[in-house]
Amino acid sequence: MKREKIYQLLKELSPSDNVLIKGWLRTRRDSKNFSFLEVNDGSCLKNIQIIADSALDNYTEITSLTIGSAVCIRGSLVKSQGKGQTLEIQAQSIEIISLAPESYPLQKKRHTDEFLRTIAHLRPRTNKYGAMFRIRSELSYAIHKFFRDKAFQYIHTPIITGSDCEGAGEMFRVTTLKPDQKIKNDCRKDFFGQETNLTVSGQLSAEMFALALGDVYTFGPTFRAENSNTSRHVAEFWMVEPEMAFCDLEGDMDLAEEMTKFLTMHILDNCAEDIQLFAKFVDKKLMATLETIIAGSFLKLPYSDAIDILNKSGKKFEHEVKFGNDLQTEHERYLAEQYFKKPVIIYNYPKDIKPFYMRMNDDGITVAAMDVLVPGIGEIIGGSQREERPEVLAERMNELGQFPEDYWWYIDSRKYGTVPHSGFGLGFERMLMLLTGVKNIRDVIPFPRTPGSIEF
RNA sequence: UCCCCAGUAGCUCAGUUGGCAGAGCGGGUGGCUGUUAACCACCAUGUCCGCGGUUCGAGUCCGUGCUGGGGAGCCA
């Protein structure tokens, strides 16, 4: 007999004989002549109720089953005589695969996220984290579906990289040298013969492929060695980076908006039950937030206008609002949460606060950069039109103290058939936070890596 | 890295002016019941985060370290 998944059985409308399920016991309630077992196999949020009659030959063992124990149940799917479920399984046999000791840390009650983080290996067995990681899986699929439907090619850009100055923060060093050899600091003797790091972005590689395959994207792990201790940062996270040839900043912003909406709708359509858990127990305003994302269009606002709005707001900000300064978290939150109350795209930032590869605007002051800000999280997407003019690129690299010889292949792409092109990076975990209302990034990734914490 | 808050039973937390260590849940035992985070009764549970200090006496006050959380910077 073939094992059936519980999500399939719960979709059934009529009784049937000979079903086989395997899963873990979530709770047990004993009655006079039988016991109610609730079993979950991770295929969906709901448990299935099992009726274990006292006539079963191992009934004594069944009534001492503990939470977390693994069981294999054969029986018939029948109409439930109780309230709360339409169908249940009348067990013909219950095989105990393994018995969990009473020290099993997960109890039949709500645990705090902080406690569950200390047992990250067990937390996917809870309703909330089970739902989270089913949504995470579905969101990954949705990303591929979005791009595939638009004929984007999926590129596997390198995890290990030799470029050490991509301008996106501190990097993790990759080496095969022993600690005492490392002190000599001679990279020529190292595995790759030069300084090597984990990637902080696949962008530069993706650009090369956009200039060959047209529309491409990457979706993979990214590493930042920043010592940042916030609810929005982890050292290892996943990033989605589309890159499009023959595309300007306007097209870039449009794609960012379209993608955010598509992903939101896809999850609402395909993970309704799991999302409902978050709407009910995690963030009461979740559905309203998700509505604002799919309903109207995102607001597009030049950086200079954002500065004006902030200055005229009459609000006292901790950090000075001045053209040329980067927008601080408090400014971004004010714009997205209080002033517009919906996603905002800010574009055309001053060149001095942005990296060399962003395209210089005609004003000579700003670059074609854009950030998508969403209520509750802040920046979820950062992107730009890339500088495709070789002479302007060289000037910018010089201005920002970059060595052209380190980027010879990048510069080469502007030499041969250069075209306007654009792209952006979406923080996959931040998207999950937006979709679930979860406030800490450590709770949307299976085993979070943060400064001083790599237990699992 | 900086600022603020917290650390007491397996979990969530209370603990008065510095004076015998507590509750709910979970666990164990028994009972009741087509039950729904079942219910009722009884039982057991402790390095009060570590180290040092003040005091007749510290869970409580002081110093310090560690861990966790919130915020800031950096960013996705």
Coordinates of C-alpha atoms (C1' of nucleotides) in Angstrom, one line a residue:
Chain A
M1 CA 0.0 0.0 0.0
K2 CA 1.3 3.4 -0.9
R3 CA 1.7 6.1 1.7
E4 CA -0.6 9.1 1.2
K5 CA 0.2 12.6 2.2
I6 CA -2.2 14.3 4.7
Y7 CA -2.8 17.3 2.5
Q8 CA -4.2 14.9 -0.2
L9 CA -6.5 13.1 2.3
L10 CA -7.9 16.3 3.7
K11 CA -8.9 17.3 0.2
E12 CA -11.1 14.1 -0.1
L13 CA -14.8 14.6 0.1
S14 CA -16.0 11.1 0.5
P15 CA -14.9 8.1 2.7
S16 CA -12.5 5.5 1.4
D17 CA -11.0 2.3 2.6
N18 CA -7.3 1.3 2.8
V19 CA -5.4 4.5 3.5
L20 CA -1.9 4.6 4.8
I21 CA -0.3 7.6 6.4
K22 CA 3.0 8.2 8.2
G23 CA 3.7 11.2 10.4
W24 CA 4.4 12.6 13.8
L25 CA 2.0 12.8 16.7
R26 CA 1.0 16.3 17.6
T27 CA -1.5 15.6 20.4
R28 CA -3.5 12.7 21.9
R29 CA -6.8 12.8 23.8
D30 CA -7.9 9.6 25.5
S31 CA -11.6 8.7 25.7
K32 CA -13.2 5.7 27.5
N33 CA -13.0 3.2 24.7
F34 CA -10.7 4.8 22.2
S35 CA -8.1 7.5 21.8
F36 CA -8.0 10.5 19.5
L37 CA -4.6 11.0 17.8
E38 CA -3.7 14.0 15.8
V39 CA -1.0 13.3 13.2
N40 CA 0.9 15.8 11.0
D41 CA 3.3 14.8 8.2
G42 CA 4.4 18.3 7.3
S43 CA 2.6 18.3 3.9
C44 CA 0.1 20.9 5.2
L45 CA -0.7 22.9 8.3
K46 CA -3.7 20.7 9.4
N47 CA -3.4 17.5 11.3
I48 CA -5.6 14.5 10.5
Q49 CA -7.5 12.9 13.4
I50 CA -7.1 9.2 14.0
I51 CA -9.5 7.1 16.0
A52 CA -7.6 4.4 17.8
D53 CA -10.1 1.9 19.2
S54 CA -9.2 0.0 22.4
A55 CA -9.6 -3.2 20.5
L56 CA -6.3 -2.6 18.8
D57 CA -3.8 -5.1 20.1
N58 CA -1.2 -2.5 21.0
Y59 CA -3.7 -0.1 22.6
T60 CA -1.8 0.2 25.8
E61 CA 1.3 1.4 23.9
I62 CA -0.9 3.8 21.8
T63 CA -2.3 5.5 24.9
S64 CA 1.3 6.1 26.1
L65 CA 2.4 7.7 22.8
T66 CA 4.1 11.0 23.4
I67 CA 4.1 14.2 21.4
G68 CA 6.6 14.0 18.6
S69 CA 6.5 10.2 18.3
A70 CA 6.5 8.9 14.7
V71 CA 3.7 6.6 13.7
C72 CA 2.4 4.6 10.7
I73 CA -1.3 4.3 10.4
R74 CA -3.5 2.0 8.2
G75 CA -7.2 2.4 8.2
S76 CA -10.3 3.8 6.6
L77 CA -11.2 7.4 5.8
V78 CA -14.6 7.8 7.4
K79 CA -17.1 10.6 8.2
S80 CA -16.3 12.1 11.6
Q81 CA -18.9 11.8 14.4
G82 CA -17.5 14.8 16.1
K83 CA -17.3 18.5 15.3
G84 CA -14.2 20.2 13.9
Q85 CA -13.4 17.9 11.0
T86 CA -15.5 16.2 8.3
L87 CA -13.3 13.2 7.8
E88 CA -11.0 11.2 10.0
I89 CA -9.2 7.9 9.9
Q90 CA -10.6 4.9 11.7
A91 CA -7.4 3.0 12.4
Q92 CA -7.0 -0.7 11.6
S93 CA -3.4 -0.7 12.8
I94 CA -1.1 1.8 14.4
E95 CA 2.6 1.0 14.1
I96 CA 4.9 3.0 16.4
I97 CA 7.9 3.9 14.3
S98 CA 9.7 5.6 17.2
L99 CA 8.7 6.9 20.6
A100 CA 9.8 10.4 21.6
P101 CA 10.9 10.7 25.2
E102 CA 9.0 13.1 27.4
S103 CA 11.9 15.4 27.3
Y104 CA 10.8 16.5 23.7
P105 CA 11.0 20.3 24.0
L106 CA 8.0 21.2 21.9
Q107 CA 4.8 21.3 23.9
K108 CA 1.2 21.7 23.1
K109 CA 1.3 25.5 23.6
R110 CA 2.8 28.6 22.1
H111 CA 6.5 29.0 22.3
T112 CA 8.4 32.3 21.9
D113 CA 10.4 32.8 18.7
E114 CA 13.5 33.4 20.9
F115 CA 13.2 30.0 22.5
L116 CA 12.5 28.3 19.2
R117 CA 15.7 29.8 17.8
T118 CA 17.6 27.9 20.4
I119 CA 16.1 24.7 19.0
A120 CA 16.3 25.6 15.3
H121 CA 16.6 21.9 14.4
L122 CA 13.2 21.2 15.9
R123 CA 11.3 24.4 15.2
P124 CA 10.1 23.3 11.7
R125 CA 8.0 20.8 13.5
T126 CA 5.8 23.6 14.9
N127 CA 2.7 24.9 13.0
K128 CA 4.2 28.4 12.5
Y129 CA 7.6 27.3 11.2
G130 CA 6.1 24.5 9.2
A131 CA 4.0 27.1 7.5
M132 CA 6.9 29.5 7.1
F133 CA 9.1 26.9 5.3
R134 CA 6.3 25.7 3.0
I135 CA 5.8 29.4 2.0
R136 CA 9.5 29.8 1.6
S137 CA 9.6 26.8 -0.8
E138 CA 6.6 28.1 -2.7
L139 CA 8.2 31.5 -3.0
S140 CA 11.3 30.0 -4.5
Y141 CA 9.2 28.3 -7.1
A142 CA 7.3 31.5 -7.8
I143 CA 10.5 33.4 -8.5
H144 CA 11.5 30.9 -11.2
K145 CA 8.0 30.8 -12.6
F146 CA 7.9 34.6 -12.9
F147 CA 11.1 34.8 -14.8
R148 CA 10.5 31.7 -16.9
D149 CA 7.2 33.1 -18.1
K150 CA 9.1 36.2 -19.2
A151 CA 11.8 34.2 -21.0
F152 CA 14.6 35.2 -18.6
Q153 CA 17.5 32.7 -18.3
Y154 CA 18.6 31.5 -14.9
I155 CA 22.3 32.0 -14.4
H156 CA 24.4 30.3 -11.8
T157 CA 26.9 33.0 -10.9
P158 CA 30.0 32.0 -8.8
I159 CA 29.8 31.7 -5.0
I160 CA 33.6 32.0 -4.7
T161 CA 34.9 35.2 -6.2
G162 CA 38.2 37.0 -6.8
S163 CA 36.8 40.5 -7.0
D164 CA 37.3 41.9 -3.5
C165 CA 35.8 45.4 -4.1
E166 CA 32.3 45.0 -5.3
G167 CA 31.4 47.8 -2.9
A168 CA 28.8 45.9 -1.0
G169 CA 30.3 45.6 2.5
E170 CA 32.7 43.3 4.3
M171 CA 33.5 40.0 2.7
F172 CA 34.3 36.5 4.1
R173 CA 37.8 35.4 3.1
V174 CA 38.1 32.0 1.4
T175 CA 41.4 30.2 1.8
T176 CA 43.0 26.8 2.1
L177 CA 46.0 28.2 4.0
K178 CA 46.5 27.1 7.6
P179 CA 46.1 29.8 10.2
D180 CA 49.8 30.2 10.7
Q181 CA 50.5 30.5 7.0
K182 CA 47.8 33.1 6.7
I183 CA 49.7 35.4 8.9
K184 CA 52.3 35.8 6.2
N185 CA 49.4 37.1 4.1
D186 CA 50.8 35.8 0.8
C187 CA 47.8 35.1 -1.4
R188 CA 50.0 33.9 -4.3
K189 CA 50.6 30.6 -2.3
D190 CA 46.8 30.2 -1.7
F191 CA 44.6 27.9 -3.7
F192 CA 43.5 30.4 -6.3
G193 CA 46.8 32.4 -6.3
Q194 CA 45.1 35.6 -5.2
E195 CA 42.8 37.0 -2.5
T196 CA 39.5 35.2 -2.7
N197 CA 36.1 35.8 -1.0
L198 CA 32.5 34.6 -0.8
T199 CA 30.3 36.6 -3.1
V200 CA 28.4 39.7 -1.9
S201 CA 26.4 39.9 -5.2
G202 CA 26.1 38.1 -8.5
Q203 CA 25.5 41.4 -10.3
L204 CA 28.8 41.9 -12.2
S205 CA 28.7 38.3 -13.5
A206 CA 25.0 38.6 -14.3
E207 CA 25.7 41.7 -16.4
M208 CA 28.0 39.7 -18.6
F209 CA 25.3 37.2 -19.3
A210 CA 22.6 39.9 -19.8
L211 CA 24.9 41.2 -22.5
A212 CA 24.8 37.8 -24.2
L213 CA 21.4 36.2 -23.4
G214 CA 19.4 39.4 -23.0
D215 CA 17.3 38.9 -19.9
V216 CA 18.8 36.9 -17.1
Y217 CA 18.5 36.4 -13.4
T218 CA 20.4 34.8 -10.5
F219 CA 18.9 33.3 -7.4
G220 CA 21.4 32.1 -4.8
P221 CA 23.2 32.5 -1.5
T222 CA 25.0 35.7 -0.8
F223 CA 27.4 36.5 2.1
R224 CA 28.1 39.7 4.0
A225 CA 30.6 39.8 6.9
E226 CA 29.2 43.0 8.3
N227 CA 29.0 43.0 12.1
S228 CA 25.4 44.1 11.9
N229 CA 23.0 43.0 14.7
T230 CA 19.6 43.9 13.6
S231 CA 16.3 42.0 12.8
R232 CA 16.9 42.7 9.1
H233 CA 20.4 41.3 8.6
V234 CA 22.0 37.9 8.4
A235 CA 25.5 36.9 7.2
E236 CA 24.2 34.4 4.7
F237 CA 21.1 35.1 2.8
W238 CA 19.5 34.5 -0.6
M239 CA 19.2 37.2 -3.2
V240 CA 17.3 37.4 -6.5
E241 CA 19.1 39.5 -9.1
P242 CA 17.6 40.1 -12.6
E243 CA 19.6 41.9 -15.2
M244 CA 18.2 43.1 -18.5
A245 CA 19.9 44.3 -21.7
F246 CA 18.2 47.2 -23.6
C247 CA 16.5 48.3 -20.4
D248 CA 16.6 51.7 -18.7
L249 CA 15.8 52.7 -15.1
E250 CA 12.1 53.0 -15.9
G251 CA 11.9 49.5 -17.1
D252 CA 13.9 48.3 -14.1
M253 CA 11.4 49.9 -11.7
D254 CA 8.5 48.5 -13.6
L255 CA 9.9 45.0 -13.4
A256 CA 10.6 45.4 -9.6
E257 CA 7.0 46.4 -9.1
E258 CA 5.6 43.7 -11.4
M259 CA 7.7 41.0 -9.7
T260 CA 6.7 42.1 -6.1
K261 CA 3.0 42.0 -7.1
F262 CA 3.3 38.6 -8.8
L263 CA 5.1 37.0 -5.9
T264 CA 2.5 38.4 -3.5
M265 CA -0.4 37.1 -5.5
H266 CA 1.2 33.8 -6.1
I267 CA 1.6 33.2 -2.4
L268 CA -1.9 34.4 -1.6
D269 CA -3.3 32.0 -4.2
N270 CA -1.1 29.0 -3.4
C271 CA -0.4 29.2 0.4
A272 CA -3.8 30.6 1.6
E273 CA -4.0 28.3 4.7
D274 CA -0.4 28.9 5.8
I275 CA -0.7 32.7 5.2
Q276 CA -3.9 32.7 7.3
L277 CA -1.9 31.5 10.3
F278 CA 0.4 34.5 10.0
A279 CA -2.6 36.9 9.5
K280 CA -4.2 35.5 12.6
F281 CA -1.3 35.0 15.1
V282 CA 1.6 37.0 13.9
D283 CA 0.4 40.3 12.2
K284 CA -3.2 41.3 12.4
K285 CA -2.6 43.9 9.6
L286 CA -1.0 41.4 7.3
M287 CA -3.9 41.0 4.8
A288 CA -4.3 44.8 4.6
T289 CA -0.6 45.2 3.9
L290 CA -0.6 42.6 1.2
E291 CA -3.7 44.3 -0.3
T292 CA -1.8 47.6 -0.6
I293 CA 0.9 45.8 -2.5
I294 CA -1.3 44.2 -5.2
A295 CA -3.9 46.9 -5.4
G296 CA -2.6 50.2 -6.6
S297 CA 0.6 51.1 -8.4
F298 CA 3.8 51.8 -6.5
L299 CA 4.7 55.4 -6.1
K300 CA 7.7 56.6 -8.0
L301 CA 9.5 59.5 -6.4
P302 CA 12.8 61.2 -7.3
Y303 CA 15.3 61.4 -4.4
S304 CA 15.2 65.2 -4.5
D305 CA 11.4 65.2 -4.1
A306 CA 11.7 62.8 -1.2
I307 CA 14.1 65.2 0.5
D308 CA 11.5 68.0 0.0
I309 CA 8.7 66.0 1.5
L310 CA 10.9 65.1 4.5
N311 CA 11.9 68.7 5.0
K312 CA 8.3 69.9 4.8
S313 CA 7.0 67.1 7.0
G314 CA 7.6 69.2 10.2
K315 CA 8.9 66.0 11.8
K316 CA 12.0 66.0 13.9
F317 CA 14.4 63.4 12.6
E318 CA 17.4 62.1 14.4
H319 CA 19.5 62.4 11.2
E320 CA 19.8 65.5 9.1
V321 CA 17.7 65.6 5.9
K322 CA 19.9 67.2 3.3
F323 CA 20.5 66.7 -0.4
G324 CA 23.6 64.6 -0.7
N325 CA 22.9 62.6 2.5
D326 CA 21.7 59.0 2.2
L327 CA 18.1 58.4 3.4
Q328 CA 18.2 56.9 6.9
T329 CA 15.9 54.1 8.2
E330 CA 13.7 56.7 9.9
H331 CA 13.2 58.6 6.7
E332 CA 12.4 55.6 4.6
R333 CA 9.9 54.4 7.2
Y334 CA 8.3 57.8 7.4
L335 CA 7.8 57.8 3.6
A336 CA 6.5 54.3 3.2
E337 CA 4.5 53.9 6.5
Q338 CA 3.2 57.4 7.3
Y339 CA 3.3 59.6 4.3
F340 CA 2.3 57.3 1.4
K341 CA 1.2 54.2 3.3
K342 CA 2.3 52.0 0.5
P343 CA 5.3 50.8 -1.4
V344 CA 7.5 53.7 -2.7
I345 CA 10.3 53.6 -5.3
I346 CA 12.9 56.3 -4.8
Y347 CA 15.2 57.0 -7.7
N348 CA 17.9 59.2 -9.0
Y349 CA 20.2 59.3 -5.9
P350 CA 23.2 61.6 -5.6
K351 CA 26.3 60.0 -7.2
D352 CA 28.5 60.4 -4.2
I353 CA 26.5 57.9 -2.1
K354 CA 26.3 55.2 -4.8
P355 CA 28.8 52.8 -6.4
F356 CA 30.8 53.2 -9.6
Y357 CA 28.6 51.0 -11.8
M358 CA 25.4 53.0 -11.6
R359 CA 24.7 55.1 -14.6
M360 CA 25.5 58.9 -14.4
N361 CA 22.4 61.1 -15.2
D362 CA 22.6 64.1 -17.5
D363 CA 22.6 66.5 -14.5
G364 CA 26.0 65.2 -13.6
I365 CA 24.9 65.1 -9.9
T366 CA 22.7 62.0 -9.7
V367 CA 22.8 58.4 -10.8
A368 CA 20.1 56.2 -12.2
A369 CA 19.6 54.2 -8.9
M370 CA 16.4 53.1 -7.3
D371 CA 15.3 51.5 -4.0
V372 CA 11.9 49.9 -3.3
L373 CA 10.7 50.7 0.2
V374 CA 7.9 48.8 1.7
P375 CA 6.0 49.4 5.0
G376 CA 7.4 47.6 8.0
I377 CA 10.7 46.5 6.5
G378 CA 12.1 49.4 4.6
E379 CA 14.4 48.6 1.7
I380 CA 13.5 45.4 0.0
I381 CA 15.0 46.0 -3.5
G382 CA 17.9 48.0 -4.6
G383 CA 18.9 48.5 -8.2
S384 CA 20.1 50.7 -11.0
Q385 CA 20.7 51.3 -14.7
R386 CA 24.3 50.4 -15.2
E387 CA 26.9 52.7 -16.7
E388 CA 27.4 51.4 -20.2
R389 CA 29.6 54.2 -21.6
P390 CA 33.2 53.1 -21.3
E391 CA 34.6 56.6 -20.8
V392 CA 32.1 57.6 -18.1
L393 CA 32.7 54.3 -16.4
A394 CA 36.4 54.8 -16.3
E395 CA 36.0 58.3 -14.9
R396 CA 33.7 57.0 -12.2
M397 CA 36.1 54.2 -11.2
N398 CA 38.9 56.7 -11.0
E399 CA 36.7 59.0 -8.9
L400 CA 35.9 56.3 -6.4
G401 CA 39.5 54.9 -6.3
Q402 CA 38.8 51.6 -8.1
F403 CA 41.6 49.9 -10.0
P404 CA 40.5 49.3 -13.6
E405 CA 42.9 46.3 -13.9
D406 CA 40.8 44.4 -11.3
Y407 CA 37.8 44.9 -13.5
W408 CA 39.3 44.4 -17.0
W409 CA 36.6 41.9 -18.0
Y410 CA 33.9 44.1 -16.8
I411 CA 35.3 47.1 -18.7
D412 CA 35.7 44.8 -21.8
S413 CA 31.9 44.3 -21.9
R414 CA 31.6 48.1 -22.5
K415 CA 34.1 47.9 -25.3
Y416 CA 32.3 45.3 -27.4
G417 CA 28.7 46.0 -28.3
T418 CA 27.8 47.9 -25.1
V419 CA 24.1 48.6 -24.6
P420 CA 22.0 50.3 -21.9
H421 CA 21.1 47.7 -19.3
S422 CA 19.6 47.6 -15.8
G423 CA 19.0 45.2 -12.9
F424 CA 18.3 45.0 -9.2
G425 CA 18.6 42.8 -6.1
L426 CA 15.7 41.5 -4.1
G427 CA 16.4 40.3 -0.6
F428 CA 14.6 36.9 -0.6
E429 CA 14.3 36.8 3.2
R430 CA 13.0 40.3 3.3
M431 CA 10.3 39.4 0.8
L432 CA 9.3 36.5 3.1
M433 CA 9.1 38.9 6.0
L434 CA 6.8 41.1 4.0
L435 CA 4.6 38.2 3.0
T436 CA 4.3 36.7 6.5
G437 CA 4.5 39.8 8.8
V438 CA 7.4 38.1 10.7
K439 CA 9.6 40.9 12.2
N440 CA 12.9 39.1 12.6
I441 CA 14.9 37.8 9.6
R442 CA 16.3 35.0 11.7
D443 CA 12.8 33.4 11.7
V444 CA 12.4 33.2 7.9
I445 CA 15.6 31.2 7.2
P446 CA 16.1 27.6 8.2
F447 CA 19.4 28.1 10.1
P448 CA 20.3 31.8 10.5
R449 CA 23.9 32.9 10.5
T450 CA 24.6 36.1 12.5
P451 CA 27.6 37.5 14.2
G452 CA 28.6 35.1 17.0
S453 CA 26.0 32.6 16.1
I454 CA 26.4 29.5 13.9
E455 CA 25.2 26.7 16.2
F456 CA 23.2 24.7 13.7
Chain B
rU1 C1' 30.4 48.5 16.6
rC2 C1' 27.2 52.0 19.6
rC3 C1' 22.6 52.9 22.9
rC4 C1' 18.6 50.7 25.8
rC5 C1' 16.1 46.4 28.1
rA6 C1' 16.0 41.4 30.0
rG7 C1' 18.0 36.6 32.1
rU8 C1' 13.9 32.8 38.3
rA9 C1' 11.2 25.1 37.3
rG10 C1' 11.2 21.8 30.7
rC11 C1' 8.2 26.5 28.6
rU12 C1' 5.8 31.4 29.7
rC13 C1' 6.2 34.5 33.6
rA14 C1' 5.2 36.7 39.1
rG15 C1' 8.3 37.6 43.2
rU16 C1' 6.3 43.6 48.0
rU17 C1' 11.2 47.7 51.8
rG18 C1' 17.0 43.2 51.3
rG19 C1' 14.1 38.4 55.5
rC20 C1' 11.4 30.4 54.3
rA21 C1' 11.3 30.0 46.0
rG22 C1' 5.8 30.9 43.5
rA23 C1' 1.7 30.4 39.5
rG24 C1' -0.1 28.7 34.7
rC25 C1' 1.3 25.4 31.0
rG26 C1' 4.2 20.9 30.2
rG27 C1' 5.7 16.0 32.9
rG28 C1' 4.1 11.7 36.3
rU29 C1' -0.2 9.0 38.7
rG30 C1' -5.5 8.2 39.0
rG31 C1' -10.5 9.5 37.3
rC32 C1' -14.2 11.3 33.5
rU33 C1' -15.6 12.1 28.7
rG34 C1' -16.9 11.6 20.4
rU35 C1' -12.5 14.6 22.2
rU36 C1' -10.7 19.6 19.6
rA37 C1' -4.4 23.8 23.0
rA38 C1' -10.2 18.4 26.2
rC39 C1' -11.6 18.4 31.5
rC40 C1' -11.0 17.1 37.2
rA41 C1' -7.9 15.6 41.4
rC42 C1' -3.2 14.5 43.4
rC43 C1' 2.5 14.4 43.0
rA44 C1' 7.5 15.9 41.6
rU45 C1' 10.2 19.6 39.9
rG46 C1' 15.3 25.1 40.9
rU47 C1' 23.5 26.4 39.9
rC48 C1' 17.2 32.5 40.8
rC49 C1' 22.8 33.2 33.9
rG50 C1' 28.5 33.1 35.6
rC51 C1' 32.2 35.6 38.7
rG52 C1' 33.3 39.3 42.4
rG53 C1' 31.5 42.8 46.1
rU54 C1' 28.2 45.4 49.9
rU55 C1' 25.3 43.3 54.1
rC56 C1' 23.8 39.7 60.1
rG57 C1' 21.2 38.2 55.6
rA58 C1' 21.1 39.1 48.2
rG59 C1' 16.5 36.3 43.3
rU60 C1' 16.2 41.6 45.0
rC61 C1' 21.6 46.5 45.8
rC62 C1' 26.7 47.5 43.3
rG63 C1' 30.7 46.1 39.7
rU64 C1' 32.0 42.9 35.7
rG65 C1' 31.5 39.0 32.0
rC66 C1' 28.3 36.0 29.0
rU67 C1' 23.7 35.1 26.5
rG68 C1' 19.1 36.9 24.4
rG69 C1' 15.9 40.9 22.7
rG70 C1' 14.7 46.1 20.8
rG71 C1' 16.9 50.3 18.3
rA72 C1' 21.0 52.8 15.3
rG73 C1' 24.9 52.4 11.7
rC74 C1' 25.8 49.2 7.2
rC75 C1' 22.6 47.0 3.6
rA76 C1' 19.1 42.9 0.6

